[in-house]
Coordinates of C-alpha atoms in Angstrom, one line a residue:
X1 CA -49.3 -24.6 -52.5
X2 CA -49.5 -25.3 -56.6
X3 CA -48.6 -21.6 -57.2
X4 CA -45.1 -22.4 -54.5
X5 CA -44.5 -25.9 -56.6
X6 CA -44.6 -24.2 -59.7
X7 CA -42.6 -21.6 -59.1
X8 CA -39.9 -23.9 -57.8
X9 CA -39.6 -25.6 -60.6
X10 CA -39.4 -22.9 -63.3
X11 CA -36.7 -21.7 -61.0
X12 CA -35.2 -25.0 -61.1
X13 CA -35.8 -25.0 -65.0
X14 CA -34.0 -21.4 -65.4
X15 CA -30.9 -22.9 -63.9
X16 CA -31.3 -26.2 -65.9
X17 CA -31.4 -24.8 -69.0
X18 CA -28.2 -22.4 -68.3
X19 CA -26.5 -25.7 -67.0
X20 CA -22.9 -24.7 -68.3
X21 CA -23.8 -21.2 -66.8
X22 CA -23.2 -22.9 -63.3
X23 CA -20.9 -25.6 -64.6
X24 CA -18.1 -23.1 -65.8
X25 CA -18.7 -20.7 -62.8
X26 CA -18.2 -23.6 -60.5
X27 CA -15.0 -24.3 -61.9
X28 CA -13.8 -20.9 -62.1
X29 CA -14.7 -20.0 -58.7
X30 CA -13.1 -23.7 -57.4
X31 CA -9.8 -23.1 -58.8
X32 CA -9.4 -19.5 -57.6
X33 CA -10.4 -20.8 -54.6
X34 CA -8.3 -23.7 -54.1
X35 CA -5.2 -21.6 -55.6
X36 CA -5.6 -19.0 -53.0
X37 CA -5.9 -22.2 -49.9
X38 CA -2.5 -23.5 -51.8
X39 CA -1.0 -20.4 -51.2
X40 CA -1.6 -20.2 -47.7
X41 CA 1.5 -22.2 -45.4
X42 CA 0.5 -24.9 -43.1
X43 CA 1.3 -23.5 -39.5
X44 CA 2.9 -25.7 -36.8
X45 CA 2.0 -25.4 -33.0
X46 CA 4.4 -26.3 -30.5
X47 CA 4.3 -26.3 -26.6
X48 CA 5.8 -26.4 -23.6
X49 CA 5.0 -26.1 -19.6
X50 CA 7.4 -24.2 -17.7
X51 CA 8.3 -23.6 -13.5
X52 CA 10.1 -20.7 -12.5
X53 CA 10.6 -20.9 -8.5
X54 CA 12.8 -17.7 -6.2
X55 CA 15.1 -19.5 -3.5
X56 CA 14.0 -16.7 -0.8
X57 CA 16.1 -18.2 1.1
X58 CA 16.6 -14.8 2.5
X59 CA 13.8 -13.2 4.3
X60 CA 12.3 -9.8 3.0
X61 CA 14.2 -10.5 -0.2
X62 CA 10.5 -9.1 -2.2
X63 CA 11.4 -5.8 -0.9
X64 CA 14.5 -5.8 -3.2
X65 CA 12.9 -7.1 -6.4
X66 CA 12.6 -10.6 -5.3
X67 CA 9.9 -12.8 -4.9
X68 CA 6.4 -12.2 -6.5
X69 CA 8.1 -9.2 -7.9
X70 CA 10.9 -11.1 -9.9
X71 CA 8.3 -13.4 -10.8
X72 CA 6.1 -11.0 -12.3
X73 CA 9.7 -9.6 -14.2
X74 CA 10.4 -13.1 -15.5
X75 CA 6.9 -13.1 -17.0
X76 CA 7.8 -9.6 -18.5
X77 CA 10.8 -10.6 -20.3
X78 CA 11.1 -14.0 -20.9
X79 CA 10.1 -13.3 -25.0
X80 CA 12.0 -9.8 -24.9
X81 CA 13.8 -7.9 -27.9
X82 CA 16.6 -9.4 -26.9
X83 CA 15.9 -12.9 -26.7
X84 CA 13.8 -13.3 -29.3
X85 CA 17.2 -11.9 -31.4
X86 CA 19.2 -15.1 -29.7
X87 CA 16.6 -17.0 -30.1
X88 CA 16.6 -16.1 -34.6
X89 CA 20.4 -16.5 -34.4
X90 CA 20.0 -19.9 -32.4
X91 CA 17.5 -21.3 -35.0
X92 CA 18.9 -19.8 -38.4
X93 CA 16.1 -17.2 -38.9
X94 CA 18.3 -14.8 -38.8
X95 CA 21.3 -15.5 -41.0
X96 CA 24.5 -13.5 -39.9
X97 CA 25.5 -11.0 -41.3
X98 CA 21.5 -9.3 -41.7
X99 CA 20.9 -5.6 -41.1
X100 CA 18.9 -3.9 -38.7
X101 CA 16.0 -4.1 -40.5
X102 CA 15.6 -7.9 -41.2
X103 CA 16.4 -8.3 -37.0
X104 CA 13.4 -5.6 -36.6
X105 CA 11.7 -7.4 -38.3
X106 CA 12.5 -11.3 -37.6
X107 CA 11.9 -9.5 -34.0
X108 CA 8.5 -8.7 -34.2
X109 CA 7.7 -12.3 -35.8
X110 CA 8.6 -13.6 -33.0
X111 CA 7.1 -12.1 -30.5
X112 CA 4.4 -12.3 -32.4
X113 CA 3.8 -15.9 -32.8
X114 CA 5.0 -16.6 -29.8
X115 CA 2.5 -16.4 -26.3
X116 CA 2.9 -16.8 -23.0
X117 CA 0.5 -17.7 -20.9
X118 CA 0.6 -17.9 -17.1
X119 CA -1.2 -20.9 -15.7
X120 CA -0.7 -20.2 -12.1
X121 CA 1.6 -18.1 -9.6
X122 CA 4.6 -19.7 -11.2
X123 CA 4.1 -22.0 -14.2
X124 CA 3.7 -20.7 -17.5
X125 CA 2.6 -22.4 -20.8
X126 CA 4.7 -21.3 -24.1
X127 CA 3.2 -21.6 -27.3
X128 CA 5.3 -21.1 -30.6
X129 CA 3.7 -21.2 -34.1
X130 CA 5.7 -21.2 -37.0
X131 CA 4.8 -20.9 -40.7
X132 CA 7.5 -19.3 -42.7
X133 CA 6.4 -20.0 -46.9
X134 CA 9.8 -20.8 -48.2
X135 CA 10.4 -23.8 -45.7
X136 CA 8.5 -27.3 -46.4
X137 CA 5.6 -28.8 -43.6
X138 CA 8.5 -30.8 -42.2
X139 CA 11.1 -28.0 -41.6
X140 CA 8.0 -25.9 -40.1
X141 CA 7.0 -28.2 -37.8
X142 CA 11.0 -28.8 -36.5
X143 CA 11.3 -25.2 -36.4
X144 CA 8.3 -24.9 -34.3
X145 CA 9.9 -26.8 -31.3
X146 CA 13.1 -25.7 -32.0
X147 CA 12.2 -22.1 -31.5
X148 CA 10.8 -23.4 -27.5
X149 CA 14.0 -25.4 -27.4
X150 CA 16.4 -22.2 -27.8
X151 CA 14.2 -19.7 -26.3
X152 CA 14.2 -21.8 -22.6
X153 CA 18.0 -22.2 -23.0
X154 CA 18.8 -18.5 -23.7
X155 CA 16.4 -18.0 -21.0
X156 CA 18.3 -20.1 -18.2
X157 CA 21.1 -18.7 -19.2
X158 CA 20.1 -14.4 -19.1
X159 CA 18.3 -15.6 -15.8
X160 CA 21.5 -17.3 -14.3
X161 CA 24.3 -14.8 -15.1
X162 CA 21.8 -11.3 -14.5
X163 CA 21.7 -12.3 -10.9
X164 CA 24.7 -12.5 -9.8
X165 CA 25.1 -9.0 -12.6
X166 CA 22.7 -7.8 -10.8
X167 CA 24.0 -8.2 -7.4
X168 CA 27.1 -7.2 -8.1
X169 CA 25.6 -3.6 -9.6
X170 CA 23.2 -3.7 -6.8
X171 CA 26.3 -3.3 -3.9
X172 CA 28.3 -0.8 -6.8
X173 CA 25.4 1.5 -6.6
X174 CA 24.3 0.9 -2.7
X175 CA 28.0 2.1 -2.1
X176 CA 28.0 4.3 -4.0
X177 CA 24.6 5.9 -2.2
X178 CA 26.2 5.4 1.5
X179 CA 29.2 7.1 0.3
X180 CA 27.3 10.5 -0.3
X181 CA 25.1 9.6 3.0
X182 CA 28.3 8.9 5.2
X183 CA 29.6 12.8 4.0
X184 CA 26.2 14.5 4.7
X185 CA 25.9 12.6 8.1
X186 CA 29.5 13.7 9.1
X187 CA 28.9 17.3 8.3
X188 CA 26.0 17.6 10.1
X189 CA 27.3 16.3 12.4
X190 CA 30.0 18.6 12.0
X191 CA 27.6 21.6 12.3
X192 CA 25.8 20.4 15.6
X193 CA 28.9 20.0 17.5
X194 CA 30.2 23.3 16.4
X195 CA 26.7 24.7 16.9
X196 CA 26.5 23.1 20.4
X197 CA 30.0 24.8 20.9
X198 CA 29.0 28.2 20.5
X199 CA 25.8 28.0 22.6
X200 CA 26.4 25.8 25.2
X201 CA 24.5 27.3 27.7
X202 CA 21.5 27.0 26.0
X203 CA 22.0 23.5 24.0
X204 CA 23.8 21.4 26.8
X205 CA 22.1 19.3 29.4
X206 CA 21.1 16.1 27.7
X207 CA 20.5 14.5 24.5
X208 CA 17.8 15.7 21.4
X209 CA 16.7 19.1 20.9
X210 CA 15.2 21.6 23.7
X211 CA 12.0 20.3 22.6
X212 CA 12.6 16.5 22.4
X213 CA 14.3 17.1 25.9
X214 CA 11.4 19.2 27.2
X215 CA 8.8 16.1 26.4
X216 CA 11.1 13.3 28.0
X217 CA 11.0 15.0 30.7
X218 CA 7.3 15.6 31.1
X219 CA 7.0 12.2 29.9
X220 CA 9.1 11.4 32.9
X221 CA 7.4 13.6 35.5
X222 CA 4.3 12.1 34.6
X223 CA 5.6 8.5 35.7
X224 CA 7.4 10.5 39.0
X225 CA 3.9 11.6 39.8
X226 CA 1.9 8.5 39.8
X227 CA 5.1 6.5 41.6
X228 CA 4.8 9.5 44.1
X229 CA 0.9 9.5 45.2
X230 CA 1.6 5.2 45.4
X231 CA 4.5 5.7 47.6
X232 CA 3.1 8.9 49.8
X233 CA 0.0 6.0 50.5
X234 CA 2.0 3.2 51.3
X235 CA 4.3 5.4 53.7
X236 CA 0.5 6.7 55.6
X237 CA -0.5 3.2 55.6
X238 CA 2.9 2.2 57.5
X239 CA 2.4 5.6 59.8
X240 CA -0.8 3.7 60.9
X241 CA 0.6 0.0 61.5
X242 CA 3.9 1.4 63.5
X243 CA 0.9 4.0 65.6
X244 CA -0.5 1.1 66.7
X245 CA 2.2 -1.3 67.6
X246 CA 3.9 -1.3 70.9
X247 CA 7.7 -0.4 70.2
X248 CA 8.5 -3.5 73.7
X249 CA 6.8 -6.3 74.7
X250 CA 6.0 -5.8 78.7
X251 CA 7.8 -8.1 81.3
X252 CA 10.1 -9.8 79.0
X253 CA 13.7 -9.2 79.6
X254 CA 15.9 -7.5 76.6
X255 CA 19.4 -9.1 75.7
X256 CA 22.0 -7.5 74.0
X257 CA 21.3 -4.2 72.3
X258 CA 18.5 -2.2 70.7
X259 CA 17.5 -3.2 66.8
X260 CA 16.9 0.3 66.3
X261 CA 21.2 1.1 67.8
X262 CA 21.9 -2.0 65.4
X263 CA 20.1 -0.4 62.4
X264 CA 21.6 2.7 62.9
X265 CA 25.0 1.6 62.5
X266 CA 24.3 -0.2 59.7
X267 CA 23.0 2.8 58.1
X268 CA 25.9 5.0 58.8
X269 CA 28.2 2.7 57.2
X270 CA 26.7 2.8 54.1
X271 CA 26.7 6.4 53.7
X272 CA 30.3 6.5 54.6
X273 CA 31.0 4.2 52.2
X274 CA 28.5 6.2 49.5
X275 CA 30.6 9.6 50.5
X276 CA 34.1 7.4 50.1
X277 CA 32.4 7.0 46.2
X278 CA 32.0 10.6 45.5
X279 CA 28.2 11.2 45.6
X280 CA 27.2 14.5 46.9
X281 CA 24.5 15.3 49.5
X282 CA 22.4 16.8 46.7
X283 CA 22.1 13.0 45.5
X284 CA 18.8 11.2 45.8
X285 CA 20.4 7.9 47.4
X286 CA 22.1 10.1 50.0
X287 CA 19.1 12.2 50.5
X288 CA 16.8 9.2 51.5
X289 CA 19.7 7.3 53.8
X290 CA 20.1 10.7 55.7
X291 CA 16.4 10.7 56.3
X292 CA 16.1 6.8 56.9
X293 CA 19.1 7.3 59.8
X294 CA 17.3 10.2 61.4
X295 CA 14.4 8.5 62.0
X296 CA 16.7 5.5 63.0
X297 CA 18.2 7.9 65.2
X298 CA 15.0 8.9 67.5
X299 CA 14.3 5.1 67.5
X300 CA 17.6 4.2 68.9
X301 CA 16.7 7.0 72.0
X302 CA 13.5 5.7 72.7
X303 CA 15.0 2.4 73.0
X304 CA 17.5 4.2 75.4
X305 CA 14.9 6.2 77.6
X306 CA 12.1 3.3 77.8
X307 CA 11.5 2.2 81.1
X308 CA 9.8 -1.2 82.0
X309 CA 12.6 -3.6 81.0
X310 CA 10.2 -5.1 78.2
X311 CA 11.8 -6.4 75.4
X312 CA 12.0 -4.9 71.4
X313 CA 8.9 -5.7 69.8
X314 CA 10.5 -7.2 66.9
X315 CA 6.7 -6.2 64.8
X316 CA 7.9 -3.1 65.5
X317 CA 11.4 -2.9 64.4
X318 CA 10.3 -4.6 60.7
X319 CA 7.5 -1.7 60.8
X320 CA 9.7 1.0 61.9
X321 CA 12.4 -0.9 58.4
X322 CA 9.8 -0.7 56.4
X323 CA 8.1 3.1 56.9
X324 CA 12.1 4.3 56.7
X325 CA 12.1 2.6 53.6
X326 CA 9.6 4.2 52.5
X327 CA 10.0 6.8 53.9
X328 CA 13.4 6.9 51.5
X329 CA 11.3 5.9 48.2
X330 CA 9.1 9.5 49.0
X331 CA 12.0 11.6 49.3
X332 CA 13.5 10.3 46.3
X333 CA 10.6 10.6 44.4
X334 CA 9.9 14.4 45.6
X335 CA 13.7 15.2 44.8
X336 CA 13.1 14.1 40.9
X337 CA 10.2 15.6 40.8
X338 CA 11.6 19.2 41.9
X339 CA 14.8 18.2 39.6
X340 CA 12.5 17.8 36.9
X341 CA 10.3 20.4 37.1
X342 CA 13.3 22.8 37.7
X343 CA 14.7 21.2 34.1
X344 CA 11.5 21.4 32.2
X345 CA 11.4 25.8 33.8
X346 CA 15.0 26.3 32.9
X347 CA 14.9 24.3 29.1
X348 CA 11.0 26.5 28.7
X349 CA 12.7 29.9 29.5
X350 CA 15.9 29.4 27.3
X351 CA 13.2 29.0 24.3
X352 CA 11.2 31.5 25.4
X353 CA 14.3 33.9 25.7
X354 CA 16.3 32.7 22.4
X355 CA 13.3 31.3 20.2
X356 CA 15.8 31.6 16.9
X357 CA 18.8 29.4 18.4
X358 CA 15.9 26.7 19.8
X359 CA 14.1 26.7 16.1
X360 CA 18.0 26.3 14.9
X361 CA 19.0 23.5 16.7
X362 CA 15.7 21.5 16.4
X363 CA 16.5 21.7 12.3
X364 CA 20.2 20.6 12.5
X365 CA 18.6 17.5 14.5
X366 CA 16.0 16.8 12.0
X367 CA 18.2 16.8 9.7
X368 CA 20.7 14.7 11.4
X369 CA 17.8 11.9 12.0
X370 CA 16.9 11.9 8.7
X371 CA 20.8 11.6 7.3
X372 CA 21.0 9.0 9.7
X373 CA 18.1 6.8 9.1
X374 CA 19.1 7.0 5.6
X375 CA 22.1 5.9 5.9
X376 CA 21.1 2.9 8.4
X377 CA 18.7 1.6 6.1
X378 CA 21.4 1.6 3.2
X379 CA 23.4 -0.1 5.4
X380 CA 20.5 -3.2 5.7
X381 CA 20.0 -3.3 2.2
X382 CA 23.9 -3.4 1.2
X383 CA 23.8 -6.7 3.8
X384 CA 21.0 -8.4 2.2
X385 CA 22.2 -7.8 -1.1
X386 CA 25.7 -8.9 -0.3
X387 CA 24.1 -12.0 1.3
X388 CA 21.8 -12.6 -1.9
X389 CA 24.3 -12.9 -4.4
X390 CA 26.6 -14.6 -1.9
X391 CA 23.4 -17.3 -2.2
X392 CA 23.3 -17.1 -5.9
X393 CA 27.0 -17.7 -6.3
X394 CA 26.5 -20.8 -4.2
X395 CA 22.8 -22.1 -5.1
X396 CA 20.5 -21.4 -7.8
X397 CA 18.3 -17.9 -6.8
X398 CA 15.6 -19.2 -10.0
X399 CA 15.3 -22.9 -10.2
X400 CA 13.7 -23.1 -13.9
X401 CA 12.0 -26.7 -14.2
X402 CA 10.9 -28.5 -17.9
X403 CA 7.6 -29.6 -16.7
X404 CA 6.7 -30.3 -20.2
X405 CA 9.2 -30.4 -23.0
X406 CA 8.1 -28.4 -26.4
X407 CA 6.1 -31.0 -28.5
X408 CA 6.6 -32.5 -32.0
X409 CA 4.0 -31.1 -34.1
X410 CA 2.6 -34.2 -36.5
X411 CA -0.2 -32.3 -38.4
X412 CA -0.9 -28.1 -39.0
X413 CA -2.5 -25.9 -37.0
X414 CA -3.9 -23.9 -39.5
X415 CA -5.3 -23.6 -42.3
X416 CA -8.2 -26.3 -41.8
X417 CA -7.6 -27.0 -45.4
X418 CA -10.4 -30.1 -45.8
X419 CA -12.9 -28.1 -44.3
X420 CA -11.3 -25.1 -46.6
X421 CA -11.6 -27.5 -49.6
X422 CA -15.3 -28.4 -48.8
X423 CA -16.5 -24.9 -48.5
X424 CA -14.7 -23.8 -51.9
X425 CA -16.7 -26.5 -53.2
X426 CA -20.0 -25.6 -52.1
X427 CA -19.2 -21.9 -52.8
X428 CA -18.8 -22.8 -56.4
X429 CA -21.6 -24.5 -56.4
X430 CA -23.7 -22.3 -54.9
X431 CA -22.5 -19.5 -57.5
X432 CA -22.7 -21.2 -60.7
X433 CA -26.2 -21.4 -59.6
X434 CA -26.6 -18.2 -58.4
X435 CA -25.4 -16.7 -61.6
X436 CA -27.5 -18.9 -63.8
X437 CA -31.1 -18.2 -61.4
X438 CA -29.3 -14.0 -61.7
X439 CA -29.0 -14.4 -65.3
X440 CA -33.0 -16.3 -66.0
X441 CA -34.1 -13.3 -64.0
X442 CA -32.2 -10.7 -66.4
X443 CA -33.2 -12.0 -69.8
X444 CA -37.5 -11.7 -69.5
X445 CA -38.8 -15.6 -70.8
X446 CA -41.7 -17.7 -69.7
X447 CA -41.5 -20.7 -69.2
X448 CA -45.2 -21.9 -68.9
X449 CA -48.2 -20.4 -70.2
X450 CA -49.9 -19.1 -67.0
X451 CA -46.4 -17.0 -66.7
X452 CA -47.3 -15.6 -69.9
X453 CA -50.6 -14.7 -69.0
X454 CA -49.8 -13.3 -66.2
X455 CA -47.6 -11.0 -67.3
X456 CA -49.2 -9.7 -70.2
X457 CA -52.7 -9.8 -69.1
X458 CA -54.3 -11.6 -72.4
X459 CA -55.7 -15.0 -72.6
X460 CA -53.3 -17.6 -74.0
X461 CA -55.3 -19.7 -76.4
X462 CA -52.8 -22.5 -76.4
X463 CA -49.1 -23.7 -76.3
X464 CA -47.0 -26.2 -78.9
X465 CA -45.1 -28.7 -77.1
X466 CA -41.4 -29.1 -78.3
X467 CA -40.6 -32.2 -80.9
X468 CA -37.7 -33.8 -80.0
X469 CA -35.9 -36.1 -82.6
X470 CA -34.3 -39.3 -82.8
X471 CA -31.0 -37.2 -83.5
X472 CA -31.5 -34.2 -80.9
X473 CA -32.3 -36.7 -78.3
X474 CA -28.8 -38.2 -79.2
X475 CA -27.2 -35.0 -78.8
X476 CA -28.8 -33.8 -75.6
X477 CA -27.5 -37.4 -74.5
X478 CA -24.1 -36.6 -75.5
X479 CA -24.4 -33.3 -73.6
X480 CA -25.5 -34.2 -70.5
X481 CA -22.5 -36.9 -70.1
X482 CA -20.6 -34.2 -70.9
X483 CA -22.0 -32.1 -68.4
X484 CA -21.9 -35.2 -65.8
X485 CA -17.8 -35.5 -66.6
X486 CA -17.1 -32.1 -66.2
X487 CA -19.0 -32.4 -63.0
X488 CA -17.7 -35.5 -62.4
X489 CA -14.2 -33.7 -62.9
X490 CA -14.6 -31.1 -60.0
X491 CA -15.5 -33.4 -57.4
X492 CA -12.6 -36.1 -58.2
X493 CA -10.7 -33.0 -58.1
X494 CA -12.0 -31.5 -54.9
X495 CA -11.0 -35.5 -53.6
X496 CA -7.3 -35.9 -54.6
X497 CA -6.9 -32.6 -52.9
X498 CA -8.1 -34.0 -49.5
X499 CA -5.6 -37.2 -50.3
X500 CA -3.0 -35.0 -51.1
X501 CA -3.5 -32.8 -48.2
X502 CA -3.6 -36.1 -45.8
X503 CA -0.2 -37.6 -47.7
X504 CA 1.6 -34.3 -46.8
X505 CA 0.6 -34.6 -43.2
X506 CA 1.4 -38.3 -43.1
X507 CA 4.8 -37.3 -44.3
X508 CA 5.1 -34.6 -40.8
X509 CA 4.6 -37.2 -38.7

């Protein structure tokens, strides 16, 4: 622990006795210092909060660069080349007149010093920081808001007049597009109906391709086959009711004549008035009204050969409607089905027989579907976009709100010069002693005489003790006041530099 003590203080001795050592590094190392913190420009922060909110009024407008999209684009360019070029015209950095170069560059200070920050879906926070050396604290910290100030306006303004731009070249170009659809559309068009023309045996009989025609109709027969087996099962289960209901009712007296007779007439009207219409007795509605009168028929001469007197079981007659109604449905049902299955042979053995003019006709239509969902979708989009900048002509499509207006700066960013000042201080310190403890360490001396012994490895016999006069210890006085005002010097210094530095930001505000 003695060993430690001592060799603090001949350390502390080494740097006492090369006391202007550290005194005139201190102040050389201070002023460079403090020059080079002078030098620097105070930088002023300014901010501002910001809303940008889309009117959708119209829906699916995101599909057509609305909506999150043109939020995400507003975040993009709201501190592009070409506002930031406003924005140096707006606030004198860029005097008129300059050349490419100084915009280039004025440009890139910009969007340098300038950050955007998105706080949530649709709020952003704009920060400007301004510190141009050839303006004073005050003009930098006006400058700082003013840049916000002009870069919002130039903003609302690019963001008002490029909609309705932008709608208007939106429907130039979506013309332009169904244009050159409309004229592919109308010669394919063109080419099918001549196409059709030249193989109309083959093409004819329905709408689509051989293919598409092929799989409606399976489609179809599938649906005629399940309606068939329900209405072939109904009709046996009416078989069965009418088998076991008495077509008279015993020892009642009739009146008037037969429901069947009645029925029958009724029935042969109607297809009169069906043949007065045109319809053919290949027809399916004919079909199943000549089968529902011939069953109509053999009721009406049982009613005429019945014996007994007994009275039309009316049970009867509703069975007997309903199993010729049925009766109808079936044979209706089993004429599509032969119709069908007759199309779907004849369509199969065209393709089978001219494979090339099938494969043909199947492209055109492609290519006709295509064209022509194409040109429908254009047709959609053209509306909305007419309809969107019919809404921005009218309302506002970006409602851009001042949340928060830029602020007045009252006091620097940056530099931190007191805490600057401080450490300059302390670093001078710290190397005046530095070089004085470098220097002791350089030039070999002892201090004591255990050093000495030490080092050379021979008993020291003694030591003389310095005698210090009436007159030296008057100079070494005279010294160390000196020493104490040069001292004393740097630190009053290092404190009208703080008051100084406080003034000048008392002045900002």
């Amino acid at each position: 622990m003695n060993s430690l003590y001592d060799e603090l203080r001949v350390a502390l001795h080494s740097v006492w006795i090369r006391r202007w050592l550290v005194l005139a590094v201190a102040w050389g190392i201070c002023i460079l210092g403090w020059l080079a913190i002078a030098s620097i420009p105070n930088r002023y922060d300014s901010r501002a909060r910001l809303l940008v909110d889309v009117n959708e009024i119209l829906p699916g407008e995101a599909q057509l660069g609305g909506g999150r999209a043109q939020i995400d684009q507003i975040r993009e360019t709201l501190t592009s080349a070409r506002n930031m070029e406003k924005v140096a015209a707006t606030t004198g950095l860029l005097p008129a007149g300059a050349n490419e170069r100084d915009k280039a560059n004025v440009v890139a200070m910009l969007q340098k010093n300038i950050k955007v920050v998105p706080q949530q879906d649709n709020i952003f926070e704009i920060t400007s920081s301004v510190a141009v050396g050839s303006l004073s604290d005050a003009d930098n910290a006006k400058l700082a808001s003013g840049v916000l100030d002009s870069l919002i306006t130039v903003f609302r303004d690019d963001q008002l007049r490029g909609g309705r731009m932008n709608a208007r070249e939106g429907l130039k170009f979506l013309d332009a597009q169904i244009a050159d659809r409309e004229k592919a559309l109308r010669e394919v068009e063109a080419r099918r109906a001549a196409f059709e023309a030249q193989n109309i045996g083959l093409v004819a009989g329905g709408a689509g391709s051989p293919a598409q025609r092929v799989d409606a109709a399976r489609a179809e027969l599938n649906q005629i086959d399940s309606q068939l087996v329900a209405a072939q099962a109904q009709l046996a289960a009416a078989n069965g009711q009418l088998a076991s209901t008495p077509p008279t009712i015993p020892g009642v007296v009739g009146v008037g004549g037969g429901v069947a007779r009645q029925q029958l007439a009724g029935a042969q009207n109607e297809l009169s008035a069906m043949r007065s219409r045109g319809l053919t007795d290949a027809h399916p509605d004919v079909i199943a009204l000549k089968s529902q009168i011939a069953s109509l028929k053999a009721q009406a001469d049982r009613e005429g050969s019945g014996g007994g007197g007994g009275m039309q079981n009316p049970a009867y007659a509703s069975l007997a409607a309903m199993r010729a109604e049925r009766q109808a449905t079936v044979s209706a049902l089993t004429a599509r089905k032969s119709q069908l299955t007759s199309d779907i042979a004849r369509i199969t053995a065209q393709q089978i027989q001219n494979p090339g003019i099938a494969a043909e006709y199947d492209r055109i239509n492609g290519e006709y579907a295509a064209f022509k969902a194409q040109y429908d979708k254009l047709l959609a989009q053209r509306e909305q976009v007419r309809l969107r900048g019919e809404v921005q002509t009218e309302t506002d499509a970006i409602r851009i709100e001042l949340l928060d207006p830029p602020s007045k700066p009252t006091s620097p960013a940056a530099p931190n010069r007191p805490l600057f000042l401080t450490l300059v201080l302390l670093a001078g310190l710290g190397g005046g002693v530095g070089a004085a403890f470098g220097l002791s360490q350089v030039r070999t001396s002892y201090a004591t005489a255990a050093r000495l012994e030490r080092a050379s490895g021979l008993p020291v016999i003694g030591s003389i003790t310095e005698v210090v006069t009436a007159e030296r210890q008057l100079d070494r006085r005279k010294k160390l006041v000196w020493l104490a005002g040069g001292g004393g010097a740097l630190v009053g210094l290092y404190a009208l530099l703080l008051v100084v530095e406080f003034i000048q930001r008392g002045m900002v505000a």
